[in-house]
Short mmCIF file of C-alpha atoms and ligand atoms in Angstrom, two decimals:
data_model
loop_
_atom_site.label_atom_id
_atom_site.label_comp_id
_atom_site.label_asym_id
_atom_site.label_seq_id
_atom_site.Cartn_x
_atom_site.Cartn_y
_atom_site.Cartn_z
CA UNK A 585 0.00 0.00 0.00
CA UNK A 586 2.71 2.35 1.14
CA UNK A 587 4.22 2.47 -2.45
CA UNK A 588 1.37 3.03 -4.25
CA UNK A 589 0.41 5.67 -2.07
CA UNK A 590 3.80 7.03 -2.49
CA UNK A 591 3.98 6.77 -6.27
CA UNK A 592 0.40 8.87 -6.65
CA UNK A 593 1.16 11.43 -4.40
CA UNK A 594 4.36 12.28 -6.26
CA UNK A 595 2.82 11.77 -9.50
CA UNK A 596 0.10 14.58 -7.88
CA UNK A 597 2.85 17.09 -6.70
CA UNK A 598 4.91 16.57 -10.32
CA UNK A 599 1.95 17.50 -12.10
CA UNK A 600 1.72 20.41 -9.40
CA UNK A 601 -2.21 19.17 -8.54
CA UNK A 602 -2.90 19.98 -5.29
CA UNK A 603 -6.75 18.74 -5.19
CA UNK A 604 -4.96 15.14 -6.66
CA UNK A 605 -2.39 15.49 -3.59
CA UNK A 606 -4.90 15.83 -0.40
CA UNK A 607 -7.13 12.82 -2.51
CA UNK A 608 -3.97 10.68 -2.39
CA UNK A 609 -3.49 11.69 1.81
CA UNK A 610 -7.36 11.12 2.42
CA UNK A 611 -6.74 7.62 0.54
CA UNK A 612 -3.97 6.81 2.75
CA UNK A 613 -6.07 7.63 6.07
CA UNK A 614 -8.71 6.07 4.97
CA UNK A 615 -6.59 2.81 4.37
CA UNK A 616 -5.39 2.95 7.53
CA UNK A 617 -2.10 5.37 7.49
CA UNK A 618 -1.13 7.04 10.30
CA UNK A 619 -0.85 10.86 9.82
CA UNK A 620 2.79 10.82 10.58
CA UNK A 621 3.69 8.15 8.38
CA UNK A 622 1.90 10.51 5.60
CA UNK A 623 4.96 13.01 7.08
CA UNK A 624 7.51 11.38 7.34
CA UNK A 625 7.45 8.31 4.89
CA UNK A 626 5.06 10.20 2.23
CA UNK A 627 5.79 13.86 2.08
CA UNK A 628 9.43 14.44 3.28
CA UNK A 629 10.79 11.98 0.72
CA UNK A 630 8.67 13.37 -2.00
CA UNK A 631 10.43 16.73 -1.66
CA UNK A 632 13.77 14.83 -1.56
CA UNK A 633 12.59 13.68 -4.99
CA UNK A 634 11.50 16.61 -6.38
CA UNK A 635 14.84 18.35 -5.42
CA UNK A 636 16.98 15.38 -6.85
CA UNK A 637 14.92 15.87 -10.05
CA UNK A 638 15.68 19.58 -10.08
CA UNK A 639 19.22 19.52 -9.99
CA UNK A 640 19.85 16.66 -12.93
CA UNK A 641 17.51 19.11 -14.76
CA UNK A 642 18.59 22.58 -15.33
CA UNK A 643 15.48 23.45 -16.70
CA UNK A 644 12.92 21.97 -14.07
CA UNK A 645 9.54 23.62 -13.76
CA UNK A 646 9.99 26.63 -10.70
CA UNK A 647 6.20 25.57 -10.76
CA UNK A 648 6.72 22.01 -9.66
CA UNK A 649 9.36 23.26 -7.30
CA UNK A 650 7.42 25.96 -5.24
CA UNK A 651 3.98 23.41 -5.39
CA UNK A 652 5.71 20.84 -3.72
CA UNK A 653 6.95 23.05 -1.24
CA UNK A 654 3.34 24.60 -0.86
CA UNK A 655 1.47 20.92 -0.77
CA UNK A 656 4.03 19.69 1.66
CA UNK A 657 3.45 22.50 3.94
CA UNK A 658 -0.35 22.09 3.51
CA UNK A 659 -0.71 18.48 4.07
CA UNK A 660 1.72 18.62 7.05
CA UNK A 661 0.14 21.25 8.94
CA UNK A 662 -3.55 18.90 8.18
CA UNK A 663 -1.93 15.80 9.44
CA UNK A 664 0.09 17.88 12.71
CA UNK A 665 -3.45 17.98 13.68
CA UNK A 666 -4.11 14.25 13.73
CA UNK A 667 -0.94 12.98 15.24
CA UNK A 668 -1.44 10.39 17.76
CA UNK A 669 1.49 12.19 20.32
CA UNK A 670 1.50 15.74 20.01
CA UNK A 671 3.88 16.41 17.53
CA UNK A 672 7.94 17.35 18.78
CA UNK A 673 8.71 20.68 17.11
CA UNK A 674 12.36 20.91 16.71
CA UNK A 675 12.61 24.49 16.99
CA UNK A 676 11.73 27.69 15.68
CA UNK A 677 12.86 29.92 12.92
CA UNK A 678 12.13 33.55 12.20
CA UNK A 679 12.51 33.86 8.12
CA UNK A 680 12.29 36.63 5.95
CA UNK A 681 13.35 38.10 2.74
CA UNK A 682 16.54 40.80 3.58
CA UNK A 683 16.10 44.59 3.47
CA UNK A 684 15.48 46.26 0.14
CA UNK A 685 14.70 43.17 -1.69
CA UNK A 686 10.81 42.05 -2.62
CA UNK A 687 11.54 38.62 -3.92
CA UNK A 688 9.51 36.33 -1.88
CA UNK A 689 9.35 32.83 -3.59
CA UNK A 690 12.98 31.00 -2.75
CA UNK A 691 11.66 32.33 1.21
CA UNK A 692 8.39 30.64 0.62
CA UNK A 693 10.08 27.22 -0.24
CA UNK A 694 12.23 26.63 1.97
CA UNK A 695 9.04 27.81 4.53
CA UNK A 696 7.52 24.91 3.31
CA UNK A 697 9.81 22.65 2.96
CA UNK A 698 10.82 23.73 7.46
CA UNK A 699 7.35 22.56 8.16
CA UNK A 700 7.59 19.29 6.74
CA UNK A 701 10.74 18.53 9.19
CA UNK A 702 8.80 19.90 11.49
CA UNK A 703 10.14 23.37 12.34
CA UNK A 704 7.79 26.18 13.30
CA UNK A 705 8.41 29.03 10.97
CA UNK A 706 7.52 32.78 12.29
CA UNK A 707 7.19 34.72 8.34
CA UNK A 708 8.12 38.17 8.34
CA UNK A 709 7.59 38.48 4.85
CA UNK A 710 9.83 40.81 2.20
CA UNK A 711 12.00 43.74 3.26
CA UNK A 712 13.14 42.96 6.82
CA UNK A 713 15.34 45.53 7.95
CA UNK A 714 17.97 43.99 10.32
CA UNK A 715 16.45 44.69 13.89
CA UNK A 716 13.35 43.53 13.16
CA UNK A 717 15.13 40.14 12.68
CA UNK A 718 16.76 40.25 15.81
CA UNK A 719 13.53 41.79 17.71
CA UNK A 720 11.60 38.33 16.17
CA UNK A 721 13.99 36.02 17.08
CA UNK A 722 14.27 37.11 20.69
CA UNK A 723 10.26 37.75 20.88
CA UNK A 724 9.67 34.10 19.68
CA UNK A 725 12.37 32.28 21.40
CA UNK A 726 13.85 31.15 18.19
CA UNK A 727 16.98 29.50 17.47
CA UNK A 728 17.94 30.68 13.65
CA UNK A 729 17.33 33.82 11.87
CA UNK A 730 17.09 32.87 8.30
CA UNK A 731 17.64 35.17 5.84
CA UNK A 732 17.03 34.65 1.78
CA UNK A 733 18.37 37.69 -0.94
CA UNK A 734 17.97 37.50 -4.23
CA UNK A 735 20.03 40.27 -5.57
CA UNK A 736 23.91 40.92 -4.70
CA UNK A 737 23.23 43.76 -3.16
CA UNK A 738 20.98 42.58 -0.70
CA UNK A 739 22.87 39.95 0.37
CA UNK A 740 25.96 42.40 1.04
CA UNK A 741 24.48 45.40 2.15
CA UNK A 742 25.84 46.55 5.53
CA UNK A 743 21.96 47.17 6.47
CA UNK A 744 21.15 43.46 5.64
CA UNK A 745 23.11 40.31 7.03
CA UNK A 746 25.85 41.93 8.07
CA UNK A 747 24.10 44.10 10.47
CA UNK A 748 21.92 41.41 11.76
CA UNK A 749 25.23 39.72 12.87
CA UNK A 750 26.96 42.99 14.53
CA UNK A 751 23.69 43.60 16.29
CA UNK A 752 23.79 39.46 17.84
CA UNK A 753 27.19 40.52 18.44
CA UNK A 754 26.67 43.46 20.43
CA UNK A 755 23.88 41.89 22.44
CA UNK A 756 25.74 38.76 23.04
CA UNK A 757 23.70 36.48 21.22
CA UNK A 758 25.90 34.57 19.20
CA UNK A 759 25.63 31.63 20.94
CA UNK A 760 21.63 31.48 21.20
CA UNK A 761 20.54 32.52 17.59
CA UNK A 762 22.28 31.35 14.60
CA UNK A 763 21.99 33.04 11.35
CA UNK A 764 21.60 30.84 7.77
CA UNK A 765 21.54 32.74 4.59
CA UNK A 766 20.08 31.68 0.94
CA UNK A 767 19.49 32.72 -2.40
CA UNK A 768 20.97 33.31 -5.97
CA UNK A 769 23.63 34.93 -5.45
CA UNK A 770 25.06 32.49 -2.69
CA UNK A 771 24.82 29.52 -5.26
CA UNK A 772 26.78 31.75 -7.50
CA UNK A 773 29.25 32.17 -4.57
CA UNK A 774 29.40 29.09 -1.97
CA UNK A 775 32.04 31.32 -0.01
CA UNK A 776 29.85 34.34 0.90
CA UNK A 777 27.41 33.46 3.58
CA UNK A 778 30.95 33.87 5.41
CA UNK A 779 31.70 36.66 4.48
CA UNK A 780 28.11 38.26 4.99
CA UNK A 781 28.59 36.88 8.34
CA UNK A 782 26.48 33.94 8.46
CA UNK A 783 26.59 30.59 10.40
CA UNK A 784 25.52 28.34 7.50
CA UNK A 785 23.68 28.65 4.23
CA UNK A 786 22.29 25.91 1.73
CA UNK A 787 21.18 25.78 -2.32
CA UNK A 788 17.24 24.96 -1.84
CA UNK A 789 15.08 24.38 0.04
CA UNK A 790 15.68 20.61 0.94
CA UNK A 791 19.42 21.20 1.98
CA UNK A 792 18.42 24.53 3.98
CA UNK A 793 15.73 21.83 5.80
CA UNK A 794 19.03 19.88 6.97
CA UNK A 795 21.22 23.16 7.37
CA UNK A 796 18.71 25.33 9.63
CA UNK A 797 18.23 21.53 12.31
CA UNK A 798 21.83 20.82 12.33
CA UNK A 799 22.20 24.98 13.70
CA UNK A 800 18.91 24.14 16.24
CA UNK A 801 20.46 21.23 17.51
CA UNK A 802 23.88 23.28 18.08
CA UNK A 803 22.00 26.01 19.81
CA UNK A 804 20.47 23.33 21.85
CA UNK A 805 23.16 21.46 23.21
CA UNK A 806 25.44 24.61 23.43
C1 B12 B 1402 10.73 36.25 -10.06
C2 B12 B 1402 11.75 37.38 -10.06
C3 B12 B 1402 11.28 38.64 -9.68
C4 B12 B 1402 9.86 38.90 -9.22
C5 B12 B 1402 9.73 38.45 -7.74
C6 B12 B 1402 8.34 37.92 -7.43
C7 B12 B 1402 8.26 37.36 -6.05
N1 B12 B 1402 7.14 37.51 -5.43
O1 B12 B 1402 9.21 36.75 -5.55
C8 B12 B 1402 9.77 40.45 -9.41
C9 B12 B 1402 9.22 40.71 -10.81
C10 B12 B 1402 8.93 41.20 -8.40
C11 B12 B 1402 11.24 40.86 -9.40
C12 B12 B 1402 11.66 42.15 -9.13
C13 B12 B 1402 12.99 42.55 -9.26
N2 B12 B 1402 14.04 41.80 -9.65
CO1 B12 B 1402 13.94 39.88 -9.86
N3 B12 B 1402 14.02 38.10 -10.38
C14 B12 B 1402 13.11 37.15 -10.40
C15 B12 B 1402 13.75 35.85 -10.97
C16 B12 B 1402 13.31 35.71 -12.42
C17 B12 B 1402 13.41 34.56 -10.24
C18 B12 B 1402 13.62 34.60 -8.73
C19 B12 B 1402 12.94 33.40 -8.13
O2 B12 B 1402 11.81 33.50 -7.65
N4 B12 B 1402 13.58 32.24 -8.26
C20 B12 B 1402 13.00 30.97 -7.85
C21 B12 B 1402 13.30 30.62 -6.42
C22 B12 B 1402 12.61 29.31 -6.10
O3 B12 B 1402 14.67 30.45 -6.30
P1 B12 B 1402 15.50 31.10 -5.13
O4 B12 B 1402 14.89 32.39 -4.73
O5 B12 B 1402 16.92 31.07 -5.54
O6 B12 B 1402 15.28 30.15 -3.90
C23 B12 B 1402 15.86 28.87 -3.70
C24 B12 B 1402 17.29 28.91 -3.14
O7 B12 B 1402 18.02 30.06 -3.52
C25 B12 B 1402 17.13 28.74 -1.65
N5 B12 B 1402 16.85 29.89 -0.81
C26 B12 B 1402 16.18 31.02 -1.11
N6 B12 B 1402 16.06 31.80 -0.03
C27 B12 B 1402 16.66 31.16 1.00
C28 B12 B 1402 16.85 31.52 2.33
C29 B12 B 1402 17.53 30.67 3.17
C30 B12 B 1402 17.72 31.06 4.57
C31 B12 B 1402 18.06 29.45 2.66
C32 B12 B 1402 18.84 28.58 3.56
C33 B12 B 1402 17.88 29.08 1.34
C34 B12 B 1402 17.17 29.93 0.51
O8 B12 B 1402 16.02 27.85 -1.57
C35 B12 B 1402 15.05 28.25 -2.55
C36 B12 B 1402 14.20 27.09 -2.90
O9 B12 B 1402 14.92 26.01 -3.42
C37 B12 B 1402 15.29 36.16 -10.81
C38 B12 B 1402 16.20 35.50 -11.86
C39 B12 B 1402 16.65 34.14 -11.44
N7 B12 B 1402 16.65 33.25 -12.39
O10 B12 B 1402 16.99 33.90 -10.30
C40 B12 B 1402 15.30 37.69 -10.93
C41 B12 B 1402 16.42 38.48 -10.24
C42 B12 B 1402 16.69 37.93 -8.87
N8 B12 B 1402 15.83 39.81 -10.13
C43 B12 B 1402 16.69 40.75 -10.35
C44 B12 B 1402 16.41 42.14 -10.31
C45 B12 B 1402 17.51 43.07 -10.70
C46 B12 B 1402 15.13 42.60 -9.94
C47 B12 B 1402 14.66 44.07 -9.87
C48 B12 B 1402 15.68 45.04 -9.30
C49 B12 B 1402 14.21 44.44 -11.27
C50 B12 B 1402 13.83 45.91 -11.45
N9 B12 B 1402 14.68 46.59 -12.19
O11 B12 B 1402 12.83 46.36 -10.92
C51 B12 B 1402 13.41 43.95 -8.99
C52 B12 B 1402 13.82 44.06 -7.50
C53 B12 B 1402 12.71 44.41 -6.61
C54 B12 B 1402 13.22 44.30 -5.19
N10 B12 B 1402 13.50 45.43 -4.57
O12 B12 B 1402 13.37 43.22 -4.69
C55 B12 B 1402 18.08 40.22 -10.65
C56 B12 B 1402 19.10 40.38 -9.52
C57 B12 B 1402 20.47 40.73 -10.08
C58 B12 B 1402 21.54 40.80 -9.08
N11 B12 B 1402 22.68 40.29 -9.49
O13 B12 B 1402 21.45 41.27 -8.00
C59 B12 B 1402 17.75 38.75 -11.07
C60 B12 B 1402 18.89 37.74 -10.77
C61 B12 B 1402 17.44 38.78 -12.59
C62 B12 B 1402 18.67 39.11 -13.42
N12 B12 B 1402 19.31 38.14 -14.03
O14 B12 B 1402 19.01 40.26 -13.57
N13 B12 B 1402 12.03 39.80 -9.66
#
């Protein structure tokens, strides 16, 4: 049973069919499937796919990319509701898009892709200036300020990342928030989360999943 549910629910988020998607998951609990088997063996791995499709194929559909994303975070937050233990959030995240720059889809991703693993996500949407990171993170107790830019200039600013890191600095922080950094012009430049002054920073949204738990689980055990 578990395969063909598997098999129809990624056919459903390939052909970006969201309506086809929640049929599949009703299926499976109807059959029987727990709601965090739906999670974890259905919906997690599907993204894996769809990632591992994306990068042998330069010229994947952003449509099937961001629809996954969306669908996983849908289904996930249906099925939190109908998990036998209450589910165990890892941690929490405060993600927006840096100041000066609108772009908002990469952000919404790797949103998505958080709440599959299980990650609560606080949005601040597009244009954060660099305090109101900080403010967030402290307000909701969160471990990782994530930051996405789209354009160069926005990722180097001194009023964007680098700011959000003299401001942990000067409030002694370091140790309790970690900051992760994505976007375009980081895949064009592996190197320059570090120099932005970032603790991590990943290509998608799958990798930035595992990135932004390994920082949790450092802030945690530091
Ligand atoms: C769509 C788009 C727009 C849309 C945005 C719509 C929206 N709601 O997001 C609109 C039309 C509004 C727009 C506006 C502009 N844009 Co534009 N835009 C794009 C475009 C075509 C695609 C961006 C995108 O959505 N990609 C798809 C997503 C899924 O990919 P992604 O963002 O990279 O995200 C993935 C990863 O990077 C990563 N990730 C993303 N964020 C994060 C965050 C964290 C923490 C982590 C870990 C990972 C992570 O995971 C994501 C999912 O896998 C790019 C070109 C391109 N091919 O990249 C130009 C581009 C980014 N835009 C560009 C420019 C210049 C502009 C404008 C200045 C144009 C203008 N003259 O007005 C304005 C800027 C407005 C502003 N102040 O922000 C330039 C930037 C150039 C540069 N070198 O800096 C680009 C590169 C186009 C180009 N070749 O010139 N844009």
């Amino acid at each position: 049973m578990l395969d063909d549910i598997i098999k129809a629910y990624n056919e459903a988020v390939f052909e970006t069919d969201r309506d086809a998607a929640f049929a599949v998951v009703d299926r499976a609990l109807a059959q029987g499937m727990t709601a965090e088997d739906i999670v974890f063996r259905v919906v997690i791995p599907a993204g894996e796919e769809m990632m591992s499709q994306i990068t042998k194929d330069p010229d994947a559909n952003l449509a099937q990319h961001f629809m996954t994303a969306q669908i996983a975070a849908a289904v996930t937050e249906k099925m939190l509701e109908k998990f036998q233990r209450p589910p165990e959030i890892i941690g929490r995240v405060v993600i927006g898009t840096a100041h000066g720059d609108l772009h908002s889809l990469g952000k919404r991703i790797v949103t998505g892709c958080l709440k599959a693993l299980m990650v609560d996500v606080v949005d601040l949407g597009v244009n954060v200036p660099a305090e109101r990171f900080v403010e967030a993170a402290i307000a909701h107790d969160a471990q990782v300020i994530a930051i996405s830019s789209m354009m160069v200039h926005t990722a180097m600013c001194e009023e964007c990342c680098p700011k959000v890191r003299k401001i942990l600095q000067a409030q002694g922080l370091e140790q309790r928030v970690k900051i992760v950094v994505g976007g375009a012009p980081y895949r064009f430049d592996p190197e320059l989360y570090r120099i932005v002054g970032a603790d991590g920073w990943a290509a998608d949204g799958v990798s930035a999943g595992k990135v932004i738990v390994d920082l949790i689980r450092q802030v945690k055990t530091s």
